């Protein structure tokens, strides 16, 4: 079974830190906050490309 986690439940100050924590903890997916997501597209793309 693949597990995902909401970004607000992960440790870290930046999205990149949160995604690194998710990977370290064994999660294979994530859910981003919907509020204000259009303004965060570049941040999300950058963090996912690392």
The first five atom37 places (N, CA, C, CB, O) and aatype in JSON, in Angstrom:
{
  "aatype": [20, 20, 20, 20, 20, 20, 20, 20, 20, 20, 20, 20, 20, 20, 20, 20, 20, 20, 20, 20, 20, 20, 20, 20, 20, 20, 20, 20, 20, 20, 20, 20, 20, 20, 20, 20, 20, 20, 20, 20, 20, 20, 20, 20, 20, 20, 20, 20, 20, 20],
  "atom_mask": [
    [1, 1, 1, 1, 1],
    [1, 1, 1, 1, 1],
    [1, 1, 1, 1, 1],
    [1, 1, 1, 1, 1],
    [1, 1, 1, 1, 1],
    [1, 1, 1, 1, 1],
    [1, 1, 1, 1, 1],
    [1, 1, 1, 1, 1],
    [1, 1, 1, 1, 1],
    [1, 1, 1, 1, 1],
    [1, 1, 1, 1, 1],
    [1, 1, 1, 1, 1],
    [1, 1, 1, 1, 1],
    [1, 1, 1, 1, 1],
    [1, 1, 1, 1, 1],
    [1, 1, 1, 1, 1],
    [1, 1, 1, 1, 1],
    [1, 1, 1, 1, 1],
    [1, 1, 1, 1, 1],
    [1, 1, 1, 1, 1],
    [1, 1, 1, 1, 1],
    [1, 1, 1, 1, 1],
    [1, 1, 1, 1, 1],
    [1, 1, 1, 1, 1],
    [1, 1, 1, 1, 1],
    [1, 1, 1, 1, 1],
    [1, 1, 1, 1, 1],
    [1, 1, 1, 1, 1],
    [1, 1, 1, 1, 1],
    [1, 1, 1, 1, 1],
    [1, 1, 1, 1, 1],
    [1, 1, 1, 1, 1],
    [1, 1, 1, 1, 1],
    [1, 1, 1, 1, 1],
    [1, 1, 1, 1, 1],
    [1, 1, 1, 1, 1],
    [1, 1, 1, 1, 1],
    [1, 1, 1, 1, 1],
    [1, 1, 1, 1, 1],
    [1, 1, 1, 1, 1],
    [1, 1, 1, 1, 1],
    [1, 1, 1, 1, 1],
    [1, 1, 1, 1, 1],
    [1, 1, 1, 1, 1],
    [1, 1, 1, 1, 1],
    [1, 1, 1, 1, 1],
    [1, 1, 1, 1, 1],
    [1, 1, 1, 1, 1],
    [1, 1, 1, 1, 1],
    [1, 1, 1, 1, 1]
  ],
  "atom_positions": [
    [[0.84, -1.16, 0.0], [0.0, 0.0, 0.0], [0.9, 1.24, 0.0], [-0.96, -0.01, 1.21], [1.86, 1.32, 0.76]],
    [[0.57, 2.19, -0.85], [1.3, 3.45, -0.89], [0.65, 4.44, 0.07], [1.33, 4.03, -2.33], [-0.58, 4.53, 0.16]],
    [[1.49, 5.16, 0.8], [0.99, 6.12, 1.77], [1.33, 7.54, 1.35], [1.56, 5.83, 3.16], [2.39, 7.8, 0.78]],
    [[0.43, 8.46, 1.65], [0.63, 9.89, 1.38], [0.37, 10.66, 2.67], [-0.31, 10.39, 0.22], [-0.22, 10.13, 3.62]],
    [[0.82, 11.91, 2.69], [0.67, 12.73, 3.89], [0.41, 14.17, 3.48], [1.92, 12.63, 4.79], [0.87, 14.63, 2.44]],
    [[-0.33, 14.89, 4.3], [-0.58, 16.31, 4.05], [0.66, 17.11, 4.44], [-1.83, 16.81, 4.84], [1.32, 16.8, 5.43]],
    [[0.97, 18.14, 3.65], [2.19, 18.91, 3.89], [2.24, 19.54, 5.28], [2.32, 19.99, 2.85], [3.32, 19.69, 5.84]],
    [[1.1, 19.91, 5.83], [1.1, 20.56, 7.15], [1.46, 19.61, 8.29], [-0.26, 21.16, 7.42], [1.74, 20.06, 9.4]],
    [[1.47, 18.31, 8.04], [1.8, 17.34, 9.07], [3.28, 16.98, 9.09], [0.98, 16.08, 8.87], [3.73, 16.24, 9.97]],
    [[4.03, 17.5, 8.14], [5.45, 17.17, 8.03], [6.33, 18.19, 8.74], [5.86, 17.08, 6.56], [5.99, 19.38, 8.79]],
    [[7.45, 17.74, 9.31], [8.39, 18.68, 9.91], [9.16, 19.42, 8.82], [9.37, 17.96, 10.86], [9.37, 18.89, 7.73]],
    [[9.58, 20.62, 9.12], [10.36, 21.41, 8.18], [9.77, 22.79, 8.01], [10.45, 20.71, 6.83], [8.57, 23.0, 8.17]],
    [[10.65, 23.75, 7.68], [10.19, 25.12, 7.48], [9.8, 25.39, 6.04], [11.27, 26.1, 7.91], [8.84, 26.11, 5.78]],
    [[10.55, 24.8, 5.1], [10.27, 25.03, 3.69], [9.6, 23.8, 3.1], [11.56, 25.37, 2.91], [9.63, 22.72, 3.68]],
    [[9.01, 23.98, 1.93], [8.38, 22.84, 1.27], [9.42, 21.79, 0.91], [7.62, 23.3, 0.01], [9.15, 20.6, 1.01]],
    [[10.59, 22.22, 0.48], [11.66, 21.28, 0.15], [12.04, 20.44, 1.37], [12.9, 22.02, -0.39], [12.25, 19.23, 1.25]],
    [[12.12, 21.06, 2.54], [12.43, 20.33, 3.78], [11.32, 19.34, 4.11], [12.63, 21.31, 4.95], [11.59, 18.22, 4.53]],
    [[10.08, 19.76, 3.91], [8.94, 18.89, 4.19], [8.91, 17.68, 3.25], [7.63, 19.68, 4.07], [8.63, 16.56, 3.68]],
    [[9.21, 17.9, 1.97], [9.23, 16.8, 1.01], [10.37, 15.83, 1.31], [9.36, 17.33, -0.41], [10.21, 14.62, 1.17]],
    [[11.51, 16.36, 1.72], [12.63, 15.5, 2.1], [12.25, 14.65, 3.31], [13.89, 16.35, 2.41], [12.6, 13.47, 3.38]],
    [[11.55, 15.24, 4.27], [11.1, 14.5, 5.45], [10.12, 13.41, 5.06], [10.46, 15.46, 6.48], [10.19, 12.29, 5.57]],
    [[9.21, 13.73, 4.15], [8.23, 12.73, 3.7], [8.94, 11.53, 3.08], [7.25, 13.36, 2.69], [8.58, 10.39, 3.35]],
    [[9.93, 11.8, 2.26], [10.68, 10.71, 1.62], [11.43, 9.89, 2.67], [11.66, 11.27, 0.58], [11.41, 8.66, 2.63]],
    [[12.08, 10.57, 3.6], [12.81, 9.88, 4.68], [11.89, 8.98, 5.49], [13.48, 10.9, 5.59], [12.28, 7.9, 5.93]],
    [[10.66, 9.45, 5.7], [9.69, 8.7, 6.51], [8.97, 7.6, 5.74], [8.68, 9.65, 7.1], [8.18, 6.86, 6.31]],
    [[9.24, 7.5, 4.44], [8.67, 6.41, 3.64], [7.38, 6.73, 2.92], [8.45, 5.26, 4.51], [6.74, 5.82, 2.39]],
    [[6.97, 7.98, 2.9], [5.75, 8.35, 2.18], [6.04, 8.44, 0.68], [5.18, 9.69, 2.71], [7.13, 8.85, 0.28]],
    [[5.08, 8.06, -0.12], [5.24, 8.07, -1.58], [4.4, 9.14, -2.25], [4.9, 6.73, -2.15], [4.45, 9.3, -3.47]],
    [[3.63, 9.87, -1.48], [2.78, 10.92, -2.05], [2.51, 11.99, -1.02], [1.47, 10.34, -2.58], [2.71, 11.8, 0.18]],
    [[2.04, 13.12, -1.52], [1.74, 14.22, -0.62], [0.54, 15.0, -1.1], [2.93, 15.14, -0.49], [0.18, 14.97, -2.28]],
    [[-0.07, 15.7, -0.17], [-1.22, 16.54, -0.48], [-0.88, 17.97, -0.07], [-2.52, 16.04, 0.24], [-0.53, 18.23, 1.08]],
    [[-0.98, 18.89, -1.04], [-0.67, 20.29, -0.77], [-1.93, 21.04, -0.37], [-0.02, 20.95, -2.01], [-3.04, 20.7, -0.78]],
    [[-1.74, 22.08, 0.45], [-2.85, 22.94, 0.82], [-3.43, 23.55, -0.44], [-2.4, 24.04, 1.82], [-2.68, 24.02, -1.3]],
    [[-4.73, 23.56, -0.57], [-5.39, 24.13, -1.75], [-5.47, 25.64, -1.72], [-6.76, 23.57, -1.88], [-5.41, 26.29, -2.76]],
    [[-5.59, 26.21, -0.53], [-5.71, 27.67, -0.39], [-4.41, 28.33, -0.83], [-6.06, 28.07, 1.06], [-3.36, 28.06, -0.26]],
    [[-4.49, 29.19, -1.83], [-3.31, 29.9, -2.3], [-2.37, 29.09, -3.17], [-2.57, 30.41, -1.15], [-1.23, 29.51, -3.41]],
    [[-2.83, 27.94, -3.64], [-1.94, 27.05, -4.38], [-1.47, 27.66, -5.71], [-2.64, 25.73, -4.64], [-0.36, 27.38, -6.15]],
    [[-2.3, 28.47, -6.32], [-1.89, 29.09, -7.59], [-0.66, 29.97, -7.42], [-3.03, 29.91, -8.18], [0.18, 30.05, -8.31]],
    [[-0.55, 30.62, -6.29], [0.6, 31.48, -6.02], [1.85, 30.67, -5.67], [0.27, 32.45, -4.89], [2.95, 31.21, -5.65]],
    [[1.67, 29.38, -5.39], [2.78, 28.52, -4.96], [3.26, 27.56, -6.04], [2.38, 27.74, -3.75], [4.11, 26.71, -5.76]],
    [[2.74, 27.66, -7.24], [3.07, 26.7, -8.3], [4.58, 26.59, -8.5], [2.4, 27.1, -9.61], [5.12, 25.49, -8.56]],
    [[5.28, 27.72, -8.62], [6.73, 27.69, -8.83], [7.44, 27.03, -7.65], [7.28, 29.11, -9.05], [8.33, 26.21, -7.85]],
    [[7.05, 27.38, -6.43], [7.66, 26.78, -5.24], [7.47, 25.26, -5.24], [7.05, 27.39, -3.96], [8.41, 24.52, -4.94]],
    [[6.28, 24.81, -5.57], [5.98, 23.38, -5.58], [6.79, 22.67, -6.66], [4.48, 23.14, -5.8], [7.38, 21.63, -6.41]],
    [[6.81, 23.24, -7.87], [7.58, 22.63, -8.96], [9.06, 22.55, -8.61], [7.4, 23.43, -10.25], [9.7, 21.53, -8.84]],
    [[9.6, 23.63, -8.05], [11.02, 23.64, -7.67], [11.32, 22.58, -6.62], [11.41, 25.02, -7.14], [12.32, 21.87, -6.72]],
    [[10.46, 22.47, -5.61], [10.68, 21.49, -4.54], [10.57, 20.06, -5.06], [9.68, 21.72, -3.4], [11.31, 19.18, -4.62]],
    [[9.65, 19.82, -5.98], [9.48, 18.47, -6.52], [10.6, 18.08, -7.47], [8.15, 18.37, -7.24], [10.85, 16.89, -7.67]],
    [[11.28, 19.05, -8.05], [12.34, 18.74, -9.01], [13.66, 18.39, -8.32], [12.55, 19.91, -9.95], [14.61, 17.98, -8.99]],
    [[13.74, 18.55, -7.02], [14.98, 18.24, -6.28], [15.14, 16.78, -6.05], [15.0, 18.95, -4.96], [16.13, 16.36, -5.45]]
  ]
}
